Amino acid sequence: MPRTYVKAVHVGYKRSKVVHYPHTSLLKLEGCNTRKATNFYVGKRVAYVYKGEKKDLKGSTTRYIWGKITRPHGNSGLVRAKFKRNLPPRSFGAPVRVMLFPSNI
Amino acid sequence: MAKNVLVKGVPRHSKSSQYRRKGLQYIKNKTTTPKKSIVNKNGGKWYSTVDISGRKLAKKGRGTAVLRKSITKGTVLILLAGRHVGKRVIFLKQLPSGLLLVTGPYHINGVPLRRVDQAYVIATSTKVDLKGVSLPDDFSEELVCRPKAKTVGGKSEKAFFATKKKGRHAFPKPTDARIAASKAVDAQVLERVNKVPYLKEYLARGFSLDNGDYPHLMQF
């Protein structure tokens, strides 16, 4: 399978000094180091891919949590993303796939 | 107040949840007679002093999606999702439903005549001259749809409780008419592709990101 997604890392949740906001996750995209560069990715779909124990109907143990990139976060190329279900804390540092769709090129 | 839109193009609430929130399920079937506009009864010379209330007339369904400017007849597209992810295909035309009709051609990269949504496609700057390429006369969008499973009168009790088989879904086989249409179109497209040096090789080669490839810096 060709890779048609950009690699990203789940850095953590949106937060203030003390409080975490798990409904929004922060992602660091590969090769994306400025706020301007994040423009391309806003609105794109994101998938956190992990393995579960039980097989699904297709016989696969791979599971997905889908989300969307909502906006840039700060000036160094981080983005905020919202997921259908909040990402679990054990996904901190884990790879996340940033799809190239919905495309506007 | 919470914003209704997270960012341009990303609404906070999905269409279906908005439907519930507004309680539209309760007023869906209510028939109201919209008040007639009295703004221009006097030939548009002045505005009426009476406020006009009443519900706006509902729009008649949605129109078809507007085609992106970058996509024109003969544009080479990169597919971003689905069975043929990463393959380069040729755009033929926009169908009445708004979906794009594309072909590989099948002989080159295995993509038959099929439909894709423009959201799942990257338009490249490569274009093939498709002047004179025409679809068969009997072509209709239903031809390239996936045939719907027959569920007349609902499933039988036995079929309903039958456990689904594990493994990949069996895709329905394409109809003969569809194969014929695909062949007829591909023959014309191939002829034009072969005229351009290296185009065949380009279409045969898939698109894939490698380490150090960043799509936000790419010129497609």
Short mmCIF file of C-alpha atoms in Angstrom, two decimals:
data_model
loop_
_atom_site.label_atom_id
_atom_site.label_comp_id
_atom_site.label_asym_id
_atom_site.label_seq_id
_atom_site.Cartn_x
_atom_site.Cartn_y
_atom_site.Cartn_z
CA MET A 1 0.00 0.00 0.00
CA PRO A 2 1.39 3.41 -0.91
CA ARG A 3 1.60 5.95 1.90
CA THR A 4 -0.82 8.74 1.11
CA TYR A 5 -0.86 10.24 4.56
CA VAL A 6 1.47 12.48 6.52
CA LYS A 7 2.98 11.21 9.74
CA ALA A 8 2.20 13.11 12.90
CA VAL A 9 2.70 12.60 16.62
CA HIS A 10 0.08 12.99 19.29
CA VAL A 11 1.88 15.44 21.58
CA GLY A 12 -0.74 15.87 24.28
CA TYR A 13 -4.04 17.53 25.01
CA LYS A 14 -4.88 21.18 24.81
CA ARG A 15 -4.18 22.51 28.28
CA SER A 16 -3.73 25.45 30.56
CA LYS A 17 -1.30 25.61 33.44
CA VAL A 18 -3.08 22.96 35.45
CA VAL A 19 -6.12 21.76 33.55
CA HIS A 20 -6.11 19.37 30.59
CA TYR A 21 -8.76 19.53 27.89
CA PRO A 22 -8.85 16.03 26.45
CA HIS A 23 -11.53 16.94 23.92
CA THR A 24 -8.82 18.59 21.86
CA SER A 25 -5.52 16.96 21.01
CA LEU A 26 -2.33 18.61 19.83
CA LEU A 27 -0.50 17.07 16.91
CA LYS A 28 3.00 17.68 15.61
CA LEU A 29 3.12 17.09 11.86
CA GLU A 30 6.23 15.90 10.12
CA GLY A 31 8.02 18.69 8.24
CA CYS A 32 5.54 21.30 9.38
CA ASN A 33 7.40 23.92 11.40
CA THR A 34 5.52 27.17 10.91
CA ARG A 35 1.99 28.31 11.48
CA LYS A 36 1.74 29.13 7.79
CA ALA A 37 2.60 25.57 6.81
CA THR A 38 -0.32 24.24 8.83
CA ASN A 39 -2.77 25.98 6.49
CA PHE A 40 -2.57 23.04 4.13
CA TYR A 41 -3.64 20.58 6.81
CA VAL A 42 -6.56 22.35 8.46
CA GLY A 43 -9.75 20.38 7.86
CA LYS A 44 -7.91 17.20 6.89
CA ARG A 45 -8.98 13.92 8.41
CA VAL A 46 -6.78 12.24 10.98
CA ALA A 47 -6.64 8.64 12.12
CA TYR A 48 -5.12 7.18 15.25
CA VAL A 49 -4.41 3.56 14.39
CA TYR A 50 -3.92 0.95 17.06
CA LYS A 51 -4.39 -2.73 17.68
CA GLY A 52 -7.17 -4.23 19.72
CA GLU A 53 -7.36 -7.71 21.14
CA LYS A 54 -10.53 -8.91 19.51
CA LYS A 55 -10.98 -9.33 15.81
CA ASP A 56 -13.73 -7.49 14.03
CA LEU A 57 -16.07 -8.93 11.39
CA LYS A 58 -13.42 -8.68 8.73
CA GLY A 59 -10.98 -10.57 10.92
CA SER A 60 -8.76 -7.58 11.58
CA THR A 61 -7.42 -6.42 14.93
CA THR A 62 -6.61 -2.93 13.67
CA ARG A 63 -8.78 -0.15 15.01
CA TYR A 64 -9.11 3.48 14.09
CA ILE A 65 -10.14 6.62 15.90
CA TRP A 66 -11.01 9.25 13.32
CA GLY A 67 -10.78 12.99 13.77
CA LYS A 68 -10.30 16.27 12.01
CA ILE A 69 -7.67 18.98 12.20
CA THR A 70 -9.45 22.08 13.37
CA ARG A 71 -6.89 24.89 13.57
CA PRO A 72 -3.23 25.74 14.11
CA HIS A 73 -1.85 25.82 17.64
CA GLY A 74 0.91 28.31 18.31
CA ASN A 75 3.50 29.42 15.80
CA SER A 76 5.70 26.38 15.44
CA GLY A 77 3.53 24.20 13.26
CA LEU A 78 1.45 22.34 15.84
CA VAL A 79 -2.23 21.78 15.12
CA ARG A 80 -5.32 21.09 17.17
CA ALA A 81 -7.48 18.15 16.28
CA LYS A 82 -10.80 16.83 17.48
CA PHE A 83 -11.53 13.13 17.45
CA LYS A 84 -14.79 11.24 17.39
CA ARG A 85 -13.77 9.76 20.69
CA ASN A 86 -11.10 11.52 22.69
CA LEU A 87 -7.69 9.97 22.21
CA PRO A 88 -6.58 7.92 25.21
CA PRO A 89 -3.60 9.19 27.25
CA ARG A 90 -1.57 6.15 26.29
CA SER A 91 -1.43 7.55 22.76
CA PHE A 92 0.86 10.40 23.87
CA GLY A 93 3.88 10.18 21.60
CA ALA A 94 2.15 7.70 19.31
CA PRO A 95 2.04 8.15 15.54
CA VAL A 96 -1.13 9.54 13.98
CA ARG A 97 -1.98 9.56 10.29
CA VAL A 98 -2.96 12.82 8.65
CA MET A 99 -4.84 12.00 5.47
CA LEU A 100 -4.70 14.19 2.36
CA PHE A 101 -8.49 14.35 2.14
CA PRO A 102 -10.76 16.26 1.95
CA SER A 103 -8.58 17.65 -0.79
CA ASN A 104 -8.80 21.11 -2.25
CA ILE A 105 -5.91 20.90 -4.68
CA MET B 1 -21.34 31.42 23.56
CA ALA B 2 -19.92 28.40 21.86
CA LYS B 3 -19.02 28.90 18.25
CA ASN B 4 -21.09 26.91 15.79
CA VAL B 5 -18.15 26.54 13.46
CA LEU B 6 -14.84 25.23 14.71
CA VAL B 7 -12.98 26.56 11.72
CA LYS B 8 -14.02 27.34 8.19
CA GLY B 9 -15.49 24.14 6.78
CA VAL B 10 -15.55 22.28 10.08
CA PRO B 11 -18.92 22.69 11.80
CA ARG B 12 -19.10 21.95 15.49
CA HIS B 13 -22.22 19.87 15.11
CA SER B 14 -22.80 17.40 12.34
CA LYS B 15 -25.76 17.73 10.04
CA SER B 16 -27.67 14.99 11.80
CA SER B 17 -27.04 16.32 15.28
CA GLN B 18 -28.17 19.77 14.18
CA TYR B 19 -31.35 18.16 12.91
CA ARG B 20 -32.02 16.83 16.41
CA ARG B 21 -30.96 20.02 18.15
CA LYS B 22 -33.34 22.11 16.15
CA GLY B 23 -36.11 19.55 16.65
CA LEU B 24 -36.66 19.39 12.92
CA GLN B 25 -38.09 15.90 13.19
CA TYR B 26 -41.20 17.41 14.78
CA ILE B 27 -41.87 20.09 12.19
CA LYS B 28 -40.82 18.21 9.12
CA ASN B 29 -44.27 17.35 7.89
CA LYS B 30 -46.00 20.55 8.89
CA THR B 31 -47.42 22.28 5.89
CA THR B 32 -47.27 26.06 5.99
CA THR B 33 -48.37 28.44 3.33
CA PRO B 34 -45.63 31.00 2.86
CA LYS B 35 -46.86 34.56 2.88
CA LYS B 36 -46.74 36.30 -0.40
CA SER B 37 -44.13 38.95 -0.78
CA ILE B 38 -45.60 42.43 -0.82
CA VAL B 39 -42.35 44.24 -1.32
CA ASN B 40 -42.67 45.00 -4.97
CA LYS B 41 -46.39 45.31 -5.46
CA ASN B 42 -45.98 48.95 -6.32
CA GLY B 43 -43.52 48.27 -9.09
CA GLY B 44 -40.51 48.42 -6.79
CA LYS B 45 -40.77 52.17 -6.24
CA TRP B 46 -40.64 52.01 -2.46
CA TYR B 47 -40.31 49.40 0.23
CA SER B 48 -43.36 48.30 2.13
CA THR B 49 -43.64 49.63 5.66
CA VAL B 50 -45.08 46.33 6.78
CA ASP B 51 -42.63 43.79 8.08
CA ILE B 52 -42.83 40.57 6.22
CA SER B 53 -42.63 37.49 8.34
CA GLY B 54 -43.16 33.89 7.52
CA ARG B 55 -40.90 31.05 6.74
CA LYS B 56 -38.55 31.19 3.87
CA LEU B 57 -39.29 28.79 1.12
CA ALA B 58 -37.13 25.74 1.46
CA LYS B 59 -34.58 25.27 -1.24
CA LYS B 60 -35.27 22.42 -3.55
CA GLY B 61 -32.64 19.95 -2.42
CA ARG B 62 -28.99 20.48 -2.90
CA GLY B 63 -27.40 21.33 -6.20
CA THR B 64 -24.56 19.28 -7.56
CA ALA B 65 -21.12 19.97 -6.18
CA VAL B 66 -19.18 22.67 -7.96
CA LEU B 67 -16.20 21.23 -9.74
CA ARG B 68 -12.83 22.60 -8.59
CA LYS B 69 -11.18 24.80 -11.17
CA SER B 70 -8.10 22.61 -11.23
CA ILE B 71 -10.12 19.66 -12.52
CA THR B 72 -10.89 19.80 -16.24
CA LYS B 73 -11.47 17.17 -18.89
CA GLY B 74 -8.30 15.12 -19.23
CA THR B 75 -6.72 16.14 -15.91
CA VAL B 76 -4.62 13.44 -14.29
CA LEU B 77 -5.89 12.88 -10.75
CA ILE B 78 -4.33 11.08 -7.80
CA LEU B 79 -6.79 8.96 -5.83
CA LEU B 80 -6.47 9.42 -2.07
CA ALA B 81 -8.75 6.76 -0.63
CA GLY B 82 -10.41 3.51 -1.42
CA ARG B 83 -9.43 0.43 -3.29
CA HIS B 84 -7.26 2.26 -5.81
CA VAL B 85 -5.52 4.58 -3.34
CA GLY B 86 -2.40 6.25 -4.74
CA LYS B 87 -3.16 5.50 -8.37
CA ARG B 88 -3.10 8.12 -11.09
CA VAL B 89 -6.23 8.27 -13.23
CA ILE B 90 -7.70 10.42 -15.97
CA PHE B 91 -10.74 12.60 -15.37
CA LEU B 92 -13.46 12.33 -18.00
CA LYS B 93 -16.47 14.31 -16.83
CA GLN B 94 -18.63 15.28 -13.88
CA LEU B 95 -21.74 13.16 -13.55
CA PRO B 96 -25.23 14.43 -12.66
CA SER B 97 -24.71 13.40 -9.04
CA GLY B 98 -21.61 15.61 -8.84
CA LEU B 99 -19.19 12.70 -8.68
CA LEU B 100 -16.29 12.49 -11.07
CA LEU B 101 -16.12 9.89 -13.82
CA VAL B 102 -12.55 8.61 -14.15
CA THR B 103 -10.67 5.85 -15.86
CA GLY B 104 -7.18 4.43 -15.27
CA PRO B 105 -7.23 3.33 -18.14
CA TYR B 106 -7.73 -0.25 -16.94
CA HIS B 107 -5.03 -1.61 -19.22
CA ILE B 108 -2.40 0.66 -17.66
CA ASN B 109 -3.08 0.67 -13.93
CA GLY B 110 -6.13 -1.48 -13.33
CA VAL B 111 -8.61 1.30 -12.63
CA PRO B 112 -11.82 0.74 -14.63
CA LEU B 113 -14.40 3.33 -15.51
CA ARG B 114 -15.59 4.43 -12.07
CA ARG B 115 -16.86 7.29 -9.96
CA VAL B 116 -14.98 9.21 -7.28
CA ASP B 117 -15.72 12.16 -5.06
CA GLN B 118 -13.55 15.20 -5.73
CA ALA B 119 -12.74 15.45 -2.02
CA TYR B 120 -10.76 12.23 -2.36
CA VAL B 121 -8.69 13.36 -5.28
CA ILE B 122 -5.62 15.52 -5.94
CA ALA B 123 -5.63 17.29 -9.28
CA THR B 124 -2.22 17.37 -10.91
CA SER B 125 -1.07 19.91 -13.46
CA THR B 126 -0.74 17.12 -16.05
CA LYS B 127 -3.50 17.11 -18.62
CA VAL B 128 -4.25 14.72 -21.44
CA ASP B 129 -5.84 16.03 -24.60
CA LEU B 130 -9.14 14.18 -24.76
CA LYS B 131 -10.63 16.04 -27.68
CA GLY B 132 -13.13 13.83 -29.47
CA VAL B 133 -13.34 11.20 -26.74
CA SER B 134 -16.99 10.34 -26.24
CA LEU B 135 -18.94 8.06 -23.96
CA PRO B 136 -21.14 5.36 -25.47
CA ASP B 137 -24.64 6.56 -26.34
CA ASP B 138 -26.30 4.29 -23.81
CA PHE B 139 -24.07 5.50 -20.97
CA SER B 140 -25.80 6.49 -17.77
CA GLU B 141 -24.59 7.00 -14.24
CA GLU B 142 -26.36 3.85 -13.05
CA LEU B 143 -23.99 1.89 -15.22
CA VAL B 144 -21.03 2.72 -13.01
CA CYS B 145 -22.91 2.46 -9.69
CA ARG B 146 -22.40 -0.49 -7.47
CA PRO B 147 -25.52 -2.65 -7.88
CA LYS B 148 -27.71 -2.48 -4.82
CA ALA B 149 -28.38 -5.68 -2.94
CA LYS B 150 -31.90 -6.88 -3.46
CA THR B 151 -33.89 -6.52 -0.25
CA VAL B 152 -37.44 -6.79 -1.45
CA GLY B 153 -39.74 -7.30 1.51
CA GLY B 154 -36.86 -7.22 3.97
CA LYS B 155 -34.46 -9.95 4.84
CA SER B 156 -35.74 -13.33 5.82
CA GLU B 157 -35.48 -14.21 9.48
CA LYS B 158 -32.80 -16.72 8.77
CA ALA B 159 -30.68 -14.32 6.76
CA PHE B 160 -31.05 -11.66 9.45
CA PHE B 161 -29.70 -13.86 12.20
CA ALA B 162 -27.05 -15.52 10.09
CA THR B 163 -23.62 -14.56 11.33
CA LYS B 164 -21.63 -12.61 8.82
CA LYS B 165 -18.79 -14.49 7.31
CA LYS B 166 -15.35 -13.38 8.27
CA GLY B 167 -12.91 -12.19 5.66
CA ARG B 168 -13.14 -9.64 2.90
CA HIS B 169 -16.47 -8.72 1.45
CA ALA B 170 -17.17 -10.18 -1.91
CA PHE B 171 -17.68 -7.33 -4.34
CA PRO B 172 -20.44 -7.79 -6.88
CA LYS B 173 -19.11 -8.47 -10.33
CA PRO B 174 -19.39 -5.65 -12.85
CA THR B 175 -22.15 -6.00 -15.38
CA ASP B 176 -21.35 -6.79 -18.98
CA ALA B 177 -22.66 -3.39 -20.02
CA ARG B 178 -20.26 -1.72 -17.63
CA ILE B 179 -17.30 -3.68 -18.90
CA ALA B 180 -18.27 -2.86 -22.48
CA ALA B 181 -18.54 0.85 -21.68
CA SER B 182 -15.19 0.77 -19.90
CA LYS B 183 -13.54 -0.89 -22.87
CA ALA B 184 -15.09 1.50 -25.36
CA VAL B 185 -13.88 4.56 -23.46
CA ASP B 186 -10.47 3.13 -22.63
CA ALA B 187 -9.76 2.36 -26.29
CA GLN B 188 -10.18 6.03 -27.14
CA VAL B 189 -8.26 7.28 -24.11
CA LEU B 190 -5.38 4.85 -24.60
CA GLU B 191 -4.94 6.05 -28.15
CA ARG B 192 -4.39 9.59 -26.91
CA VAL B 193 -2.23 8.54 -23.97
CA ASN B 194 0.12 6.64 -26.27
CA LYS B 195 0.74 9.78 -28.30
CA VAL B 196 2.41 11.55 -25.36
CA PRO B 197 5.88 10.27 -24.47
CA TYR B 198 6.24 8.75 -20.96
CA LEU B 199 2.58 9.43 -20.10
CA LYS B 200 1.81 5.72 -20.01
CA GLU B 201 4.65 5.10 -17.59
CA TYR B 202 3.55 8.06 -15.49
CA LEU B 203 0.02 6.71 -15.18
CA ALA B 204 1.26 3.22 -14.41
CA ARG B 205 3.32 4.56 -11.52
CA GLY B 206 1.53 5.21 -8.27
CA PHE B 207 1.81 8.20 -5.99
CA SER B 208 3.35 7.64 -2.60
CA LEU B 209 4.87 9.80 0.10
CA ASP B 210 8.36 8.95 1.22
CA ASN B 211 10.48 10.18 4.09
CA GLY B 212 11.12 13.86 3.58
CA ASP B 213 8.14 14.34 1.26
CA TYR B 214 5.86 17.01 2.61
CA PRO B 215 2.67 17.61 0.63
CA HIS B 216 2.29 21.17 1.90
CA LEU B 217 5.48 22.05 0.00
CA MET B 218 4.58 20.13 -3.15
CA GLN B 219 3.43 21.48 -6.46
CA PHE B 220 1.06 18.91 -7.83
#
